[in-house]
PDB file of C-alpha atoms in Angstrom:
ATOM      1  CA  VAL Q   1     -75.279-107.839 117.176  1.00 88.00           C
ATOM      2  CA  ILE Q   2     -72.606-110.159 115.260  1.00 87.00           C
ATOM      3  CA  ALA Q   3     -71.972-112.130 118.335  1.00 93.00           C
ATOM      4  CA  LEU Q   4     -75.503-111.637 119.971  1.00 91.00           C
ATOM      5  CA  VAL Q   5     -77.573-112.377 116.763  1.00 87.00           C
ATOM      6  CA  LEU Q   6     -74.913-116.162 116.883  1.00 90.00           C
ATOM      7  CA  LEU Q   7     -75.473-116.538 120.469  1.00 93.00           C
ATOM      8  CA  ILE Q   8     -79.985-115.967 119.654  1.00 90.00           C
ATOM      9  CA  PHE Q   9     -79.785-119.005 117.089  1.00 89.00           C
ATOM     10  CA  ALA Q  10     -77.059-121.328 119.258  1.00 91.00           C
ATOM     11  CA  PHE Q  11     -80.259-120.516 122.402  1.00 91.00           C
ATOM     12  CA  LEU Q  12     -83.031-121.618 119.755  1.00 90.00           C
ATOM     13  CA  VAL Q  13     -81.084-125.214 118.106  1.00 90.00           C
ATOM     14  CA  LYS Q  14     -80.277-126.239 122.078  1.00 92.00           C
ATOM     15  CA  ASP Q  15     -83.376-125.983 123.239  1.00 91.00           C
ATOM     16  CA  SER Q  16     -85.280-127.462 119.886  1.00 91.00           C
ATOM     17  CA  LEU Q  17     -83.331-130.068 119.939  1.00 90.00           C
ATOM     18  CA  PRO Q  18     -84.728-132.586 122.644  1.00 91.00           C
ATOM     19  CA  VAL Q  19     -87.620-133.246 120.133  1.00 88.00           C
ATOM     20  CA  LEU Q  20     -85.434-135.675 117.743  1.00 86.00           C
ATOM     21  CA  LYS Q  21     -85.725-137.790 120.088  1.00 85.00           C
ATOM     22  CA  VAL Q  22     -90.234-138.156 119.442  1.00 84.00           C
ATOM     23  CA  ALA Q  23     -89.493-137.118 116.154  1.00 84.00           C
ATOM     24  CA  SER Q  24     -87.199-136.730 113.515  1.00 86.00           C
ATOM     25  CA  PRO Q  25     -86.283-133.377 111.043  1.00 88.00           C
ATOM     26  CA  GLY Q  26     -88.332-135.195 107.717  1.00 89.00           C
ATOM     27  CA  GLU Q  27     -90.966-136.149 110.543  1.00 87.00           C
ATOM     28  CA  LEU Q  28     -90.723-132.507 111.690  1.00 90.00           C
ATOM     29  CA  LEU Q  29     -90.643-130.491 108.643  1.00 89.00           C
ATOM     30  CA  PHE Q  30     -92.741-132.525 106.667  1.00 91.00           C
ATOM     31  CA  GLY Q  31     -95.870-133.823 109.412  1.00 89.00           C
ATOM     32  CA  THR Q  32     -99.063-132.701 107.862  1.00 90.00           C
ATOM     33  CA  LYS Q  33    -100.590-133.412 111.791  1.00 91.00           C
ATOM     34  CA  TRP Q  34    -100.241-130.942 114.118  1.00 91.00           C
ATOM     35  CA  TYR Q  35    -101.961-132.761 117.455  1.00 90.00           C
ATOM     36  CA  PRO Q  36     -99.364-131.318 120.178  1.00 87.00           C
ATOM     37  CA  LEU Q  37    -101.091-132.655 122.660  1.00 83.00           C
ATOM     38  CA  SER Q  38    -100.170-136.018 121.472  1.00 85.00           C
ATOM     39  CA  ASP Q  39     -96.491-135.857 121.232  1.00 84.00           C
ATOM     40  CA  VAL Q  40     -97.450-134.831 117.652  1.00 88.00           C
ATOM     41  CA  PHE Q  41     -95.434-132.626 115.601  1.00 90.00           C
ATOM     42  CA  GLY Q  42     -95.842-132.248 111.989  1.00 91.00           C
ATOM     43  CA  LEU Q  43     -94.421-128.349 111.080  1.00 92.00           C
ATOM     44  CA  LEU Q  44     -95.542-127.988 107.732  1.00 93.00           C
ATOM     45  CA  PRO Q  45     -99.192-127.000 107.626  1.00 94.00           C
ATOM     46  CA  LEU Q  46     -97.226-123.930 109.657  1.00 93.00           C
ATOM     47  CA  ILE Q  47     -94.786-122.899 107.603  1.00 93.00           C
ATOM     48  CA  LEU Q  48     -97.639-123.552 104.874  1.00 93.00           C
ATOM     49  CA  GLY Q  49     -99.700-121.497 106.871  1.00 93.00           C
ATOM     50  CA  SER Q  50     -96.640-118.808 106.795  1.00 92.00           C
ATOM     51  CA  MET Q  51     -95.832-118.086 103.928  1.00 92.00           C
ATOM     52  CA  VAL Q  52    -100.138-118.147 102.424  1.00 94.00           C
ATOM     53  CA  VAL Q  53    -100.026-115.134 104.372  1.00 94.00           C
ATOM     54  CA  THR Q  54     -96.929-113.320 103.714  1.00 92.00           C
ATOM     55  CA  ILE Q  55     -97.175-114.213 100.201  1.00 92.00           C
ATOM     56  CA  GLY Q  56    -100.900-112.735  99.660  1.00 93.00           C
ATOM     57  CA  ALA Q  57     -99.125-109.455 102.487  1.00 93.00           C
ATOM     58  CA  VAL Q  58     -96.432-109.371  99.842  1.00 92.00           C
ATOM     59  CA  ALA Q  59     -98.908-109.403  96.422  1.00 93.00           C
ATOM     60  CA  VAL Q  60    -100.533-106.771  98.010  1.00 94.00           C
ATOM     61  CA  SER Q  61     -98.119-104.114  99.468  1.00 93.00           C
ATOM     62  CA  ALA Q  62     -95.142-104.547  96.989  1.00 93.00           C
ATOM     63  CA  PRO Q  63     -96.419-102.134  93.773  1.00 94.00           C
ATOM     64  CA  LEU Q  64     -98.881-100.791  95.880  1.00 94.00           C
ATOM     65  CA  GLY Q  65     -95.913 -99.896  98.053  1.00 93.00           C
ATOM     66  CA  VAL Q  66     -93.787 -99.346  95.173  1.00 94.00           C
ATOM     67  CA  ALA Q  67     -96.106 -97.126  93.207  1.00 94.00           C
ATOM     68  CA  ALA Q  68     -96.693 -94.873  96.928  1.00 94.00           C
ATOM     69  CA  ALA Q  69     -93.096 -94.293  97.097  1.00 93.00           C
ATOM     70  CA  ILE Q  70     -93.351 -93.822  92.744  1.00 93.00           C
ATOM     71  CA  TYR Q  71     -95.608 -90.750  93.291  1.00 93.00           C
ATOM     72  CA  ILE Q  72     -93.417 -88.847  96.805  1.00 92.00           C
ATOM     73  CA  GLY Q  73     -89.982 -88.790  95.679  1.00 89.00           C
ATOM     74  CA  GLU Q  74     -90.570 -87.775  91.862  1.00 90.00           C
ATOM     75  CA  ILE Q  75     -94.531 -86.852  91.383  1.00 89.00           C
ATOM     76  CA  ALA Q  76     -95.348 -85.267  94.836  1.00 88.00           C
ATOM     77  CA  SER Q  77     -94.895 -81.746  94.729  1.00 87.00           C
ATOM     78  CA  PRO Q  78     -91.392 -80.653  97.398  1.00 86.00           C
ATOM     79  CA  ARG Q  79     -93.973 -79.213  99.848  1.00 87.00           C
ATOM     80  CA  PHE Q  80     -96.449 -82.472  99.705  1.00 89.00           C
ATOM     81  CA  ARG Q  81     -93.846 -85.260  99.993  1.00 87.00           C
ATOM     82  CA  GLU Q  82     -92.799 -83.093 102.980  1.00 87.00           C
ATOM     83  CA  VAL Q  83     -96.227 -84.587 104.154  1.00 88.00           C
ATOM     84  CA  LEU Q  84     -96.118 -86.917 102.417  1.00 89.00           C
ATOM     85  CA  LYS Q  85     -92.978 -89.329 103.803  1.00 86.00           C
ATOM     86  CA  PRO Q  86     -94.018 -89.205 107.555  1.00 87.00           C
ATOM     87  CA  ALA Q  87     -97.396 -90.149 107.310  1.00 88.00           C
ATOM     88  CA  VAL Q  88     -96.522 -92.739 105.999  1.00 88.00           C
ATOM     89  CA  GLU Q  89     -93.432 -93.220 108.717  1.00 84.00           C
ATOM     90  CA  THR Q  90     -95.598 -93.051 111.114  1.00 86.00           C
ATOM     91  CA  LEU Q  91     -97.606 -96.365 109.804  1.00 85.00           C
ATOM     92  CA  ALA Q  92     -95.324 -98.124 111.201  1.00 81.00           C
ATOM     93  CA  ALA Q  93     -95.505 -97.544 114.298  1.00 83.00           C
ATOM     94  CA  PHE Q  94     -98.890 -98.062 114.747  1.00 85.00           C
ATOM     95  CA  PRO Q  95     -98.604-101.598 117.715  1.00 87.00           C
ATOM     96  CA  SER Q  96    -100.128-103.914 115.981  1.00 88.00           C
ATOM     97  CA  VAL Q  97    -102.631-105.846 118.251  1.00 90.00           C
ATOM     98  CA  VAL Q  98    -104.216-102.589 117.657  1.00 91.00           C
ATOM     99  CA  VAL Q  99    -103.744-103.752 113.231  1.00 91.00           C
ATOM    100  CA  GLY Q 100    -105.726-106.562 115.286  1.00 92.00           C
ATOM    101  CA  PHE Q 101    -107.813-104.582 116.536  1.00 93.00           C
ATOM    102  CA  ILE Q 102    -108.870-102.813 113.167  1.00 92.00           C
ATOM    103  CA  GLY Q 103    -109.149-106.713 110.944  1.00 93.00           C
ATOM    104  CA  LEU Q 104    -111.301-108.153 113.579  1.00 93.00           C
ATOM    105  CA  ALA Q 105    -113.771-104.454 113.180  1.00 93.00           C
ATOM    106  CA  LEU Q 106    -113.294-103.767 108.989  1.00 94.00           C
ATOM    107  CA  VAL Q 107    -112.147-106.371 107.413  1.00 94.00           C
ATOM    108  CA  VAL Q 108    -112.669-109.717 108.729  1.00 94.00           C
ATOM    109  CA  PRO Q 109    -116.921-108.515 108.875  1.00 94.00           C
ATOM    110  CA  TRP Q 110    -116.509-107.937 104.928  1.00 95.00           C
ATOM    111  CA  ALA Q 111    -114.375-111.269 104.309  1.00 93.00           C
ATOM    112  CA  LYS Q 112    -116.931-113.522 105.280  1.00 93.00           C
ATOM    113  CA  SER Q 113    -119.545-111.510 103.547  1.00 94.00           C
ATOM    114  CA  THR Q 114    -117.968-110.667  99.976  1.00 92.00           C
ATOM    115  CA  PHE Q 115    -116.655-114.069  99.759  1.00 92.00           C
ATOM    116  CA  HIS Q 116    -120.142-115.852 101.293  1.00 91.00           C
ATOM    117  CA  LEU Q 117    -117.727-117.806 103.861  1.00 90.00           C
ATOM    118  CA  PRO Q 118    -118.764-119.123 107.271  1.00 91.00           C
ATOM    119  CA  THR Q 119    -116.095-117.569 108.768  1.00 90.00           C
ATOM    120  CA  GLY Q 120    -114.150-113.888 107.726  1.00 92.00           C
ATOM    121  CA  MET Q 121    -111.317-115.240 110.404  1.00 94.00           C
ATOM    122  CA  THR Q 122    -108.303-116.420 106.693  1.00 94.00           C
ATOM    123  CA  ALA Q 123    -105.600-116.021 104.839  1.00 93.00           C
ATOM    124  CA  LEU Q 124    -106.465-113.516 103.089  1.00 94.00           C
ATOM    125  CA  SER Q 125    -107.351-111.564 106.348  1.00 94.00           C
ATOM    126  CA  GLY Q 126    -104.511-112.897 107.724  1.00 93.00           C
ATOM    127  CA  SER Q 127    -102.773-111.125 104.177  1.00 94.00           C
ATOM    128  CA  LEU Q 128    -104.443-107.462 103.429  1.00 94.00           C
ATOM    129  CA  MET Q 129    -102.990-106.512 107.598  1.00 94.00           C
ATOM    130  CA  LEU Q 130     -99.728-107.486 107.420  1.00 93.00           C
ATOM    131  CA  ALA Q 131    -100.036-105.536 103.965  1.00 93.00           C
ATOM    132  CA  PHE Q 132    -100.976-102.608 106.035  1.00 92.00           C
ATOM    133  CA  MET Q 133     -98.102-103.353 108.007  1.00 91.00           C
ATOM    134  CA  ALA Q 134     -95.159-103.746 105.392  1.00 91.00           C
ATOM    135  CA  LEU Q 135     -96.426-101.058 103.438  1.00 92.00           C
ATOM    136  CA  PRO Q 136     -94.500 -98.521 105.557  1.00 91.00           C
ATOM    137  CA  THR Q 137     -91.608-100.658 104.826  1.00 90.00           C
ATOM    138  CA  ILE Q 138     -91.403-100.760 101.584  1.00 92.00           C
ATOM    139  CA  ILE Q 139     -92.913 -97.213 100.388  1.00 93.00           C
ATOM    140  CA  SER Q 140     -89.538 -95.152 103.089  1.00 91.00           C
ATOM    141  CA  ILE Q 141     -86.365 -97.687 101.815  1.00 91.00           C
ATOM    142  CA  SER Q 142     -88.001 -97.123  97.359  1.00 92.00           C
ATOM    143  CA  GLU Q 143     -88.692 -94.041  98.402  1.00 92.00           C
ATOM    144  CA  ASP Q 144     -84.936 -93.935  99.613  1.00 91.00           C
ATOM    145  CA  ALA Q 145     -83.550 -95.491  96.697  1.00 92.00           C
ATOM    146  CA  ILE Q 146     -85.309 -93.518  94.575  1.00 93.00           C
ATOM    147  CA  GLN Q 147     -83.227 -90.036  96.001  1.00 90.00           C
ATOM    148  CA  ALA Q 148     -80.395 -91.954  95.933  1.00 90.00           C
ATOM    149  CA  VAL Q 149     -80.447 -91.422  92.752  1.00 91.00           C
ATOM    150  CA  PRO Q 150     -77.463 -88.659  90.980  1.00 91.00           C
ATOM    151  CA  LYS Q 151     -79.458 -85.689  89.855  1.00 90.00           C
ATOM    152  CA  GLU Q 152     -77.131 -86.244  86.265  1.00 91.00           C
ATOM    153  CA  TYR Q 153     -79.450 -89.081  85.596  1.00 91.00           C
ATOM    154  CA  ARG Q 154     -82.574 -87.537  85.435  1.00 90.00           C
ATOM    155  CA  ALA Q 155     -80.715 -83.705  83.688  1.00 91.00           C
ATOM    156  CA  GLY Q 156     -79.268 -85.775  81.272  1.00 92.00           C
ATOM    157  CA  SER Q 157     -82.029 -87.124  80.397  1.00 91.00           C
ATOM    158  CA  LEU Q 158     -85.075 -84.448  80.215  1.00 90.00           C
ATOM    159  CA  ALA Q 159     -81.951 -82.783  78.303  1.00 92.00           C
ATOM    160  CA  LEU Q 160     -82.239 -85.463  76.031  1.00 90.00           C
ATOM    161  CA  GLY Q 161     -85.582 -84.392  75.568  1.00 90.00           C
ATOM    162  CA  ALA Q 162     -87.754 -87.229  77.749  1.00 89.00           C
ATOM    163  CA  SER Q 163     -90.337 -86.265  79.045  1.00 90.00           C
ATOM    164  CA  LYS Q 164     -90.558 -86.406  83.920  1.00 89.00           C
ATOM    165  CA  LEU Q 165     -92.946 -89.931  82.935  1.00 90.00           C
ATOM    166  CA  GLN Q 166     -90.372 -90.668  80.530  1.00 91.00           C
ATOM    167  CA  THR Q 167     -87.632 -90.087  82.151  1.00 92.00           C
ATOM    168  CA  THR Q 168     -88.848 -91.014  85.431  1.00 91.00           C
ATOM    169  CA  PHE Q 169     -90.073 -94.572  84.854  1.00 92.00           C
ATOM    170  CA  GLY Q 170     -87.039 -94.732  82.072  1.00 92.00           C
ATOM    171  CA  VAL Q 171     -83.880 -93.293  83.837  1.00 92.00           C
ATOM    172  CA  VAL Q 172     -84.543 -93.480  87.730  1.00 92.00           C
ATOM    173  CA  VAL Q 173     -86.755 -96.546  88.607  1.00 92.00           C
ATOM    174  CA  PRO Q 174     -84.057 -99.157  86.805  1.00 92.00           C
ATOM    175  CA  ALA Q 175     -81.148 -97.123  88.292  1.00 91.00           C
ATOM    176  CA  ALA Q 176     -82.452 -97.209  91.876  1.00 91.00           C
ATOM    177  CA  LYS Q 177     -84.572-100.949  91.675  1.00 90.00           C
ATOM    178  CA  ARG Q 178     -81.773-102.793  93.747  1.00 87.00           C
ATOM    179  CA  GLY Q 179     -82.683-100.661  96.813  1.00 87.00           C
ATOM    180  CA  MET Q 180     -86.910-101.606  95.811  1.00 91.00           C
ATOM    181  CA  MET Q 181     -86.220-105.067  95.619  1.00 88.00           C
ATOM    182  CA  ALA Q 182     -84.500-105.332  98.801  1.00 85.00           C
ATOM    183  CA  ALA Q 183     -87.391-102.284  99.951  1.00 89.00           C
ATOM    184  CA  VAL Q 184     -90.212-105.691  99.179  1.00 90.00           C
ATOM    185  CA  MET Q 185     -88.083-108.191 100.944  1.00 86.00           C
ATOM    186  CA  LEU Q 186     -86.764-105.911 103.805  1.00 85.00           C
ATOM    187  CA  GLY Q 187     -90.981-106.072 104.056  1.00 86.00           C
ATOM    188  CA  VAL Q 188     -91.279-109.867 103.664  1.00 84.00           C
ATOM    189  CA  GLY Q 189     -89.123-109.973 106.805  1.00 82.00           C
ATOM    190  CA  ARG Q 190     -91.455-107.950 108.275  1.00 81.00           C
ATOM    191  CA  ALA Q 191     -94.444-109.833 107.265  1.00 84.00           C
ATOM    192  CA  ILE Q 192     -92.981-113.343 108.697  1.00 85.00           C
ATOM    193  CA  GLY Q 193     -92.547-111.924 111.762  1.00 84.00           C
ATOM    194  CA  GLU Q 194     -95.175-110.857 112.480  1.00 86.00           C
ATOM    195  CA  THR Q 195     -97.335-112.201 115.640  1.00 87.00           C
ATOM    196  CA  MET Q 196    -100.743-110.647 117.074  1.00 89.00           C
ATOM    197  CA  THR Q 197    -101.716-109.495 113.818  1.00 91.00           C
ATOM    198  CA  VAL Q 198    -102.493-112.902 112.479  1.00 92.00           C
ATOM    199  CA  LEU Q 199    -103.072-115.027 115.886  1.00 91.00           C
ATOM    200  CA  MET Q 200    -106.019-112.641 115.856  1.00 92.00           C
ATOM    201  CA  VAL Q 201    -107.679-112.458 112.270  1.00 94.00           C
ATOM    202  CA  THR Q 202    -105.977-115.557 110.465  1.00 93.00           C
ATOM    203  CA  GLY Q 203    -108.133-118.443 112.807  1.00 91.00           C
ATOM    204  CA  ASN Q 204    -105.510-120.534 114.031  1.00 90.00           C
ATOM    205  CA  ALA Q 205    -106.876-123.815 112.018  1.00 90.00           C
ATOM    206  CA  ALA Q 206    -103.918-125.891 112.313  1.00 90.00           C
ATOM    207  CA  VAL Q 207    -104.491-127.139 108.566  1.00 90.00           C
ATOM    208  CA  ILE Q 208    -103.018-127.439 105.092  1.00 91.00           C
ATOM    209  CA  PRO Q 209    -103.470-124.306 103.313  1.00 89.00           C
ATOM    210  CA  HIS Q 210    -105.750-125.521  99.971  1.00 89.00           C
ATOM    211  CA  THR Q 211    -107.127-121.529  99.381  1.00 90.00           C
ATOM    212  CA  VAL Q 212    -106.949-117.746 100.882  1.00 91.00           C
ATOM    213  CA  THR Q 213    -110.834-118.067 102.282  1.00 92.00           C
ATOM    214  CA  LYS Q 214    -109.609-120.323 104.680  1.00 92.00           C
ATOM    215  CA  PRO Q 215    -108.138-120.339 108.038  1.00 94.00           C
ATOM    216  CA  VAL Q 216    -104.847-120.666 109.179  1.00 94.00           C
ATOM    217  CA  ARG Q 217    -101.848-120.890 111.310  1.00 93.00           C
ATOM    218  CA  THR Q 218     -98.578-120.065 111.376  1.00 93.00           C
ATOM    219  CA  MET Q 219     -95.724-120.423 113.518  1.00 93.00           C
ATOM    220  CA  THR Q 220     -95.396-117.192 115.190  1.00 92.00           C
ATOM    221  CA  ALA Q 221     -98.853-117.737 116.380  1.00 92.00           C
ATOM    222  CA  THR Q 222     -98.520-121.207 117.017  1.00 93.00           C
ATOM    223  CA  ILE Q 223     -95.807-120.241 119.915  1.00 92.00           C
ATOM    224  CA  ALA Q 224     -97.350-116.888 121.364  1.00 90.00           C
ATOM    225  CA  SER Q 225    -100.575-118.278 121.011  1.00 89.00           C
ATOM    226  CA  GLU Q 226     -99.193-122.411 123.231  1.00 90.00           C
ATOM    227  CA  MET Q 227     -96.045-121.272 124.988  1.00 89.00           C
ATOM    228  CA  GLY Q 228     -97.645-119.600 128.022  1.00 85.00           C
ATOM    229  CA  GLU Q 229     -99.888-123.434 128.429  1.00 84.00           C
ATOM    230  CA  THR Q 230     -96.858-125.588 127.730  1.00 88.00           C
ATOM    231  CA  VAL Q 231     -95.137-127.659 130.183  1.00 88.00           C
ATOM    232  CA  HIS Q 232     -91.602-126.695 130.670  1.00 87.00           C
ATOM    233  CA  TYR Q 233     -89.205-129.193 128.915  1.00 87.00           C
ATOM    234  CA  SER Q 234     -91.433-130.970 127.793  1.00 89.00           C
ATOM    235  CA  SER Q 235     -91.933-132.183 123.055  1.00 90.00           C
ATOM    236  CA  HIS Q 236     -94.214-129.476 123.393  1.00 91.00           C
ATOM    237  CA  TYR Q 237     -92.192-126.927 125.055  1.00 92.00           C
ATOM    238  CA  HIS Q 238     -88.905-127.802 122.553  1.00 92.00           C
ATOM    239  CA  VAL Q 239     -90.762-128.036 119.027  1.00 93.00           C
ATOM    240  CA  LEU Q 240     -92.072-124.915 120.268  1.00 93.00           C
ATOM    241  CA  PHE Q 241     -87.979-124.074 120.177  1.00 93.00           C
ATOM    242  CA  ALA Q 242     -88.269-125.856 116.722  1.00 92.00           C
ATOM    243  CA  ILE Q 243     -89.963-123.810 115.358  1.00 93.00           C
ATOM    244  CA  GLY Q 244     -88.372-120.852 116.508  1.00 92.00           C
ATOM    245  CA  ALA Q 245     -85.129-121.958 114.685  1.00 91.00           C
ATOM    246  CA  VAL Q 246     -87.499-122.543 111.183  1.00 91.00           C
ATOM    247  CA  LEU Q 247     -88.365-118.822 111.329  1.00 90.00           C
ATOM    248  CA  PHE Q 248     -85.300-118.013 112.360  1.00 90.00           C
ATOM    249  CA  ALA Q 249     -83.766-119.210 109.454  1.00 89.00           C
ATOM    250  CA  MET Q 250     -86.403-118.148 106.949  1.00 87.00           C
ATOM    251  CA  THR Q 251     -85.710-114.630 108.070  1.00 86.00           C
ATOM    252  CA  PHE Q 252     -82.048-114.708 107.955  1.00 86.00           C
ATOM    253  CA  VAL Q 253     -82.176-115.737 104.617  1.00 85.00           C
ATOM    254  CA  VAL Q 254     -85.715-113.241 103.534  1.00 80.00           C
ATOM    255  CA  ASN Q 255     -82.951-110.320 105.522  1.00 79.00           C
ATOM    256  CA  LEU Q 256     -79.787-111.539 103.289  1.00 82.00           C
ATOM    257  CA  VAL Q 257     -81.259-111.949  99.868  1.00 79.00           C
ATOM    258  CA  ALA Q 258     -82.535-108.207 100.579  1.00 74.00           C
ATOM    259  CA  ASP Q 259     -78.891-107.587 101.393  1.00 77.00           C
ATOM    260  CA  LEU Q 260     -77.399-109.191  98.393  1.00 77.00           C
ATOM    261  CA  PHE Q 261     -79.465-106.811  95.711  1.00 71.00           C
ATOM    262  CA  LEU Q 262     -79.002-103.815  98.469  1.00 68.00           C
ATOM    263  CA  HIS Q 263     -75.019-104.247  97.306  1.00 70.00           C
ATOM    264  CA  ARG Q 264     -75.000-106.722  94.407  1.00 65.00           C
ATOM    265  CA  SER Q 265     -72.718-104.657  91.840  1.00 49.00           C
ATOM    266  CA  PRO Q 266     -74.363-102.723  89.138  1.00 52.00           C
ATOM    267  CA  LYS Q 267     -74.411-104.460  85.246  1.00 49.00           C
TER     268      LYS Q 267
END
């Protein structure tokens, strides 16, 4: 598996390097204009678009996901828990294109009418749909972290006179916080790598995002929408691989941070 990951990264880098004949790394990463037909390749609007949509998604999904995991793991009855946990995990099986259609039918019109916008295809719409897609990952892994807390912790707290809620929020949640942080980081990785949903609901405007109520374009949507139309081995073709390499590096860092949180020795 490690060899496969290294080979994928090497493949992306190999097909990215020719673009350096057209633009320097600084111009690529910090350029503010994306005009591929004129060989102007500024990735900053795409990087910031991905970050804005992802941060918005995590801001919505992290508190909801952790709260749902606490309810499923500690508060819900065993019979209800047996229904809730599979139901939540089933949400992860929804195809992203179906989620995108739901966003077009429900979230985009809602955003347009609520905020009086010319179009509802905005970063906000993308964030809400990605939050929906990240929730199953966050809930499932957070609930597993809660179940992994030794029963002796709960028994000791209750024996000392703490209530059920005091035990949950004063003992169990702090003991499971590393697993919960890892769940949130994996949810970030799930959101930042999503393609079809953001392609359908964010508007795909390659501009610097100044607010979540404006259209944005993400890195994944750019690759998906332009790879099929570009001339093979042109500068445009190679810069799309460069976008993939940047996205790969960002996802790798997110998963590395999640792994560090999960395996860090408790203080």
